[in-house]
Amino acid sequence: MCRHTRADSALRDGDRPLKARARHCVAGWLETRRVFELAPLSAVPADAVERLLDAAFGADRHGRTAYRVRDGVDAEAGLCFAAVAGDALVGSIQCWPVALHGDDGSETPMVMVGPVAVSPAHQNIGIGRALMWRAIRRAGGEEGVTRIDGGEALMLIGDPDYYDQFGFDASHTTDWRLPGPFERHRLLARGVVPDVAGLVGPRRPFAQRSKSA
């Protein structure tokens, strides 16, 4: 069974909760006031992205549980963006095809959001928020693009106080497990998320899922 988290309980703007409307107003303000531009991450050299990630998270970041969750899968190119100020890469976001492998035998496609990296020299000017909203909108099929498979169910590992503004919380992840250590309150989800116990890990190709169904 799937449930909507609180940020997705209303579909029409007139019915949208006040807090959700405020989030979208902030996102719109950032679009018009920012001093950086968003571009597909594929337009940026891969080594520049790696240097940014090292600066934001440290060179030992590959040992984190988040890397095990998405091990062996390629990022969703349509959900990966760069923030560029002039010729400098100042932020990036990557998203990954994962799934909740339920203890009941189910497999629910989801999208893992992150890492979201911002240059230490460009903090607190809205880069992370702009990247997050762009990925969320694209995953959900907004901005005239096709919805990404699993895009209605987003998950991440992160600070709940920060990601609450994007509609992420831990209300439906209580029975989820990850392939490594993690803090329970930092396992967050948004959207139509599976309400079953299971392990979050790399998503199998559709053909493999069909054979096992």
mmCIF file of C-alpha atoms in Angstrom:
data_model
loop_
_atom_site.group_PDB
_atom_site.id
_atom_site.type_symbol
_atom_site.label_atom_id
_atom_site.label_comp_id
_atom_site.label_asym_id
_atom_site.label_seq_id
_atom_site.Cartn_x
_atom_site.Cartn_y
_atom_site.Cartn_z
ATOM 1 C CA MET A 1 0.000 0.000 0.000
ATOM 2 C CA CYS A 2 1.215 3.514 -0.795
ATOM 3 C CA ARG A 3 0.480 6.764 0.991
ATOM 4 C CA HIS A 4 1.012 10.410 0.171
ATOM 5 C CA THR A 5 3.209 12.441 2.503
ATOM 6 C CA ARG A 6 1.784 15.704 3.727
ATOM 7 C CA ALA A 7 3.391 17.835 0.985
ATOM 8 C CA ASP A 8 1.504 15.973 -1.747
ATOM 9 C CA SER A 9 -1.960 15.830 -0.220
ATOM 10 C CA ALA A 10 -3.352 18.544 -2.490
ATOM 11 C CA LEU A 11 -3.214 18.710 -6.278
ATOM 12 C CA ARG A 12 -4.838 22.022 -7.155
ATOM 13 C CA ASP A 13 -3.159 25.269 -6.138
ATOM 14 C CA GLY A 14 -6.328 26.469 -4.446
ATOM 15 C CA ASP A 15 -6.353 23.385 -2.237
ATOM 16 C CA ARG A 16 -2.639 23.322 -1.554
ATOM 17 C CA PRO A 17 -1.713 23.807 2.129
ATOM 18 C CA LEU A 18 -0.359 27.236 2.992
ATOM 19 C CA LYS A 19 3.068 25.846 3.848
ATOM 20 C CA ALA A 20 3.341 24.130 0.456
ATOM 21 C CA ARG A 21 2.304 27.312 -1.374
ATOM 22 C CA ALA A 22 4.960 29.230 0.536
ATOM 23 C CA ARG A 23 7.611 26.731 -0.566
ATOM 24 C CA HIS A 24 6.729 27.263 -4.209
ATOM 25 C CA CYS A 25 6.758 31.049 -3.785
ATOM 26 C CA VAL A 26 10.271 30.852 -2.336
ATOM 27 C CA ALA A 27 11.357 28.635 -5.240
ATOM 28 C CA GLY A 28 9.952 31.140 -7.734
ATOM 29 C CA TRP A 29 11.726 34.025 -5.994
ATOM 30 C CA LEU A 30 15.020 32.154 -6.238
ATOM 31 C CA GLU A 31 14.494 31.643 -9.973
ATOM 32 C CA THR A 32 14.382 35.420 -10.552
ATOM 33 C CA ARG A 33 16.948 36.657 -8.013
ATOM 34 C CA ARG A 34 19.808 34.178 -8.174
ATOM 35 C CA VAL A 35 23.303 35.072 -9.360
ATOM 36 C CA PHE A 36 23.938 31.613 -10.789
ATOM 37 C CA GLU A 37 22.463 29.514 -13.572
ATOM 38 C CA LEU A 38 21.294 25.905 -13.636
ATOM 39 C CA ALA A 39 22.388 23.595 -16.433
ATOM 40 C CA PRO A 40 22.391 19.844 -17.099
ATOM 41 C CA LEU A 41 25.200 18.234 -15.124
ATOM 42 C CA SER A 42 26.322 16.506 -18.321
ATOM 43 C CA ALA A 43 27.516 19.926 -19.579
ATOM 44 C CA VAL A 44 30.122 20.071 -16.807
ATOM 45 C CA PRO A 45 33.417 18.108 -16.861
ATOM 46 C CA ALA A 46 33.190 15.038 -14.631
ATOM 47 C CA ASP A 47 36.436 15.887 -12.835
ATOM 48 C CA ALA A 48 35.021 19.279 -11.835
ATOM 49 C CA VAL A 49 32.017 17.534 -10.261
ATOM 50 C CA GLU A 50 34.302 15.185 -8.352
ATOM 51 C CA ARG A 51 36.349 18.095 -7.008
ATOM 52 C CA LEU A 52 33.180 19.847 -5.858
ATOM 53 C CA LEU A 53 31.962 16.702 -4.086
ATOM 54 C CA ASP A 54 35.336 16.275 -2.377
ATOM 55 C CA ALA A 55 35.216 19.892 -1.197
ATOM 56 C CA ALA A 56 31.667 19.521 0.110
ATOM 57 C CA PHE A 57 31.811 16.046 1.671
ATOM 58 C CA GLY A 58 35.470 15.036 1.934
ATOM 59 C CA ALA A 59 37.597 12.627 -0.080
ATOM 60 C CA ASP A 60 36.386 9.692 2.060
ATOM 61 C CA ARG A 61 32.746 10.161 0.977
ATOM 62 C CA HIS A 62 32.703 6.910 -1.049
ATOM 63 C CA GLY A 63 32.497 4.897 2.171
ATOM 64 C CA ARG A 64 29.104 6.341 3.087
ATOM 65 C CA THR A 65 25.984 4.184 3.107
ATOM 66 C CA ALA A 66 24.382 6.369 0.424
ATOM 67 C CA TYR A 67 26.910 5.045 -2.080
ATOM 68 C CA ARG A 68 25.900 1.454 -1.278
ATOM 69 C CA VAL A 69 22.228 2.248 -1.821
ATOM 70 C CA ARG A 70 22.912 3.202 -5.448
ATOM 71 C CA ASP A 71 25.833 0.863 -6.089
ATOM 72 C CA GLY A 72 26.097 -0.294 -9.687
ATOM 73 C CA VAL A 73 23.478 1.991 -11.241
ATOM 74 C CA ASP A 74 23.911 5.078 -13.387
ATOM 75 C CA ALA A 75 22.466 8.396 -12.305
ATOM 76 C CA GLU A 76 19.184 9.634 -13.811
ATOM 77 C CA ALA A 77 20.694 12.086 -16.300
ATOM 78 C CA GLY A 78 17.449 14.067 -16.595
ATOM 79 C CA LEU A 79 17.502 14.784 -12.855
ATOM 80 C CA CYS A 80 21.139 15.815 -12.500
ATOM 81 C CA PHE A 81 21.936 19.522 -12.593
ATOM 82 C CA ALA A 82 24.817 21.918 -12.111
ATOM 83 C CA ALA A 83 24.803 25.427 -10.662
ATOM 84 C CA VAL A 84 27.257 27.638 -12.497
ATOM 85 C CA ALA A 85 28.423 31.163 -11.649
ATOM 86 C CA GLY A 86 30.371 32.481 -14.617
ATOM 87 C CA ASP A 87 32.760 29.677 -15.524
ATOM 88 C CA ALA A 88 32.785 28.186 -12.023
ATOM 89 C CA LEU A 89 30.861 25.112 -10.889
ATOM 90 C CA VAL A 90 29.339 26.128 -7.561
ATOM 91 C CA GLY A 91 26.736 23.413 -6.985
ATOM 92 C CA SER A 92 25.442 20.080 -8.196
ATOM 93 C CA ILE A 93 22.684 17.581 -7.619
ATOM 94 C CA GLN A 94 22.530 13.947 -8.705
ATOM 95 C CA CYS A 95 19.593 11.539 -8.527
ATOM 96 C CA TRP A 96 19.592 7.761 -8.797
ATOM 97 C CA PRO A 97 17.178 4.942 -9.710
ATOM 98 C CA VAL A 98 16.658 2.848 -6.582
ATOM 99 C CA ALA A 99 13.873 0.675 -5.228
ATOM 100 C CA LEU A 100 12.374 -0.536 -2.001
ATOM 101 C CA HIS A 101 12.768 -4.305 -2.083
ATOM 102 C CA GLY A 102 9.897 -5.254 0.189
ATOM 103 C CA ASP A 103 10.005 -8.140 2.614
ATOM 104 C CA ASP A 104 6.691 -9.186 1.033
ATOM 105 C CA GLY A 105 8.400 -9.699 -2.352
ATOM 106 C CA SER A 106 7.353 -6.362 -3.838
ATOM 107 C CA GLU A 107 9.733 -3.974 -5.571
ATOM 108 C CA THR A 108 8.754 -0.311 -5.721
ATOM 109 C CA PRO A 109 10.786 2.021 -7.972
ATOM 110 C CA MET A 110 11.941 5.217 -6.284
ATOM 111 C CA VAL A 111 14.426 8.003 -6.955
ATOM 112 C CA MET A 112 17.229 8.689 -4.505
ATOM 113 C CA VAL A 113 18.016 12.409 -4.320
ATOM 114 C CA GLY A 114 21.573 13.462 -3.646
ATOM 115 C CA PRO A 115 24.274 14.237 -3.148
ATOM 116 C CA VAL A 116 23.440 17.930 -3.201
ATOM 117 C CA ALA A 117 26.766 19.742 -3.148
ATOM 118 C CA VAL A 118 27.435 23.469 -2.815
ATOM 119 C CA SER A 119 30.845 25.089 -2.953
ATOM 120 C CA PRO A 120 31.962 26.164 0.538
ATOM 121 C CA ALA A 121 32.586 29.651 -0.892
ATOM 122 C CA HIS A 122 29.019 29.967 -2.211
ATOM 123 C CA GLN A 123 26.860 28.968 0.742
ATOM 124 C CA ASN A 124 23.561 30.559 1.791
ATOM 125 C CA ILE A 125 22.583 32.145 -1.532
ATOM 126 C CA GLY A 126 19.937 29.595 -2.504
ATOM 127 C CA ILE A 127 21.977 27.209 -4.664
ATOM 128 C CA GLY A 128 20.954 24.057 -2.814
ATOM 129 C CA ARG A 129 17.285 25.066 -2.771
ATOM 130 C CA ALA A 130 17.262 25.860 -6.483
ATOM 131 C CA LEU A 131 18.876 22.531 -7.327
ATOM 132 C CA MET A 132 16.428 20.622 -5.131
ATOM 133 C CA TRP A 133 13.327 22.253 -6.584
ATOM 134 C CA ARG A 134 14.540 21.741 -10.152
ATOM 135 C CA ALA A 135 15.082 18.015 -9.519
ATOM 136 C CA ILE A 136 11.762 17.609 -7.676
ATOM 137 C CA ARG A 137 9.809 19.317 -10.445
ATOM 138 C CA ARG A 138 11.489 17.326 -13.194
ATOM 139 C CA ALA A 139 11.007 14.033 -11.340
ATOM 140 C CA GLY A 140 7.305 14.775 -11.015
ATOM 141 C CA GLY A 141 6.837 15.547 -14.694
ATOM 142 C CA GLU A 142 6.507 19.300 -14.309
ATOM 143 C CA GLU A 143 8.104 21.861 -16.647
ATOM 144 C CA GLY A 144 6.792 20.004 -19.715
ATOM 145 C CA VAL A 145 8.843 16.830 -19.290
ATOM 146 C CA THR A 146 7.794 13.203 -18.909
ATOM 147 C CA ARG A 147 7.652 11.889 -15.349
ATOM 148 C CA ILE A 148 10.731 9.841 -14.458
ATOM 149 C CA ASP A 149 10.073 6.189 -13.558
ATOM 150 C CA GLY A 150 9.796 6.203 -9.768
ATOM 151 C CA GLY A 151 9.656 10.004 -9.725
ATOM 152 C CA GLU A 152 6.502 10.065 -7.619
ATOM 153 C CA ALA A 153 8.470 8.492 -4.730
ATOM 154 C CA LEU A 154 11.620 10.356 -3.694
ATOM 155 C CA MET A 155 13.953 9.447 -0.842
ATOM 156 C CA LEU A 156 17.220 10.694 0.585
ATOM 157 C CA ILE A 157 19.508 10.583 3.594
ATOM 158 C CA GLY A 158 19.908 14.011 5.142
ATOM 159 C CA ASP A 159 19.123 16.645 7.728
ATOM 160 C CA PRO A 160 15.364 16.565 8.422
ATOM 161 C CA ASP A 161 15.320 20.217 9.509
ATOM 162 C CA TYR A 162 16.695 21.296 6.129
ATOM 163 C CA TYR A 163 14.788 18.923 3.855
ATOM 164 C CA ASP A 164 11.444 19.562 5.530
ATOM 165 C CA GLN A 165 11.083 22.666 3.329
ATOM 166 C CA PHE A 166 10.918 20.360 0.297
ATOM 167 C CA GLY A 167 8.307 18.064 1.817
ATOM 168 C CA PHE A 168 10.638 15.274 2.997
ATOM 169 C CA ASP A 169 10.099 13.571 6.355
ATOM 170 C CA ALA A 170 10.613 10.235 8.086
ATOM 171 C CA SER A 171 6.945 9.422 8.678
ATOM 172 C CA HIS A 172 6.892 6.508 6.199
ATOM 173 C CA THR A 173 10.438 5.164 6.453
ATOM 174 C CA THR A 174 10.225 3.550 9.886
ATOM 175 C CA ASP A 175 10.415 -0.001 8.518
ATOM 176 C CA TRP A 176 12.931 0.690 5.756
ATOM 177 C CA ARG A 177 16.482 -0.642 5.915
ATOM 178 C CA LEU A 178 19.666 0.438 4.134
ATOM 179 C CA PRO A 179 22.754 -1.618 3.172
ATOM 180 C CA GLY A 180 24.891 0.048 5.806
ATOM 181 C CA PRO A 181 24.752 2.119 8.998
ATOM 182 C CA PHE A 182 22.496 5.175 9.106
ATOM 183 C CA GLU A 183 20.613 7.372 11.536
ATOM 184 C CA ARG A 184 16.911 6.505 11.443
ATOM 185 C CA HIS A 185 15.693 10.115 11.668
ATOM 186 C CA ARG A 186 17.779 11.050 8.598
ATOM 187 C CA LEU A 187 16.096 8.532 6.270
ATOM 188 C CA LEU A 188 13.511 10.752 4.574
ATOM 189 C CA ALA A 189 10.923 10.425 1.811
ATOM 190 C CA ARG A 190 8.496 12.534 -0.189
ATOM 191 C CA GLY A 191 5.535 11.686 -2.397
ATOM 192 C CA VAL A 192 3.720 8.393 -2.935
ATOM 193 C CA VAL A 193 6.041 6.172 -0.957
ATOM 194 C CA PRO A 194 5.679 2.425 -0.243
ATOM 195 C CA ASP A 195 4.352 1.679 3.220
ATOM 196 C CA VAL A 196 6.041 -1.709 3.615
ATOM 197 C CA ALA A 197 9.116 -3.049 5.378
ATOM 198 C CA GLY A 198 12.087 -3.692 3.149
ATOM 199 C CA LEU A 199 15.580 -2.844 1.966
ATOM 200 C CA VAL A 200 16.317 0.230 -0.152
ATOM 201 C CA GLY A 201 18.918 -0.551 -2.788
ATOM 202 C CA PRO A 202 19.805 -0.355 -6.473
ATOM 203 C CA ARG A 203 16.900 -0.765 -8.874
ATOM 204 C CA ARG A 204 16.973 -3.771 -11.161
ATOM 205 C CA PRO A 205 16.386 -3.281 -14.902
ATOM 206 C CA PHE A 206 12.704 -3.409 -15.883
ATOM 207 C CA ALA A 207 13.151 -6.706 -17.764
ATOM 208 C CA GLN A 208 14.459 -8.411 -14.627
ATOM 209 C CA ARG A 209 11.598 -7.037 -12.554
ATOM 210 C CA SER A 210 9.064 -8.302 -15.102
ATOM 211 C CA LYS A 211 10.478 -11.843 -15.055
ATOM 212 C CA SER A 212 10.265 -12.067 -11.271
ATOM 213 C CA ALA A 213 6.761 -10.591 -11.061
#
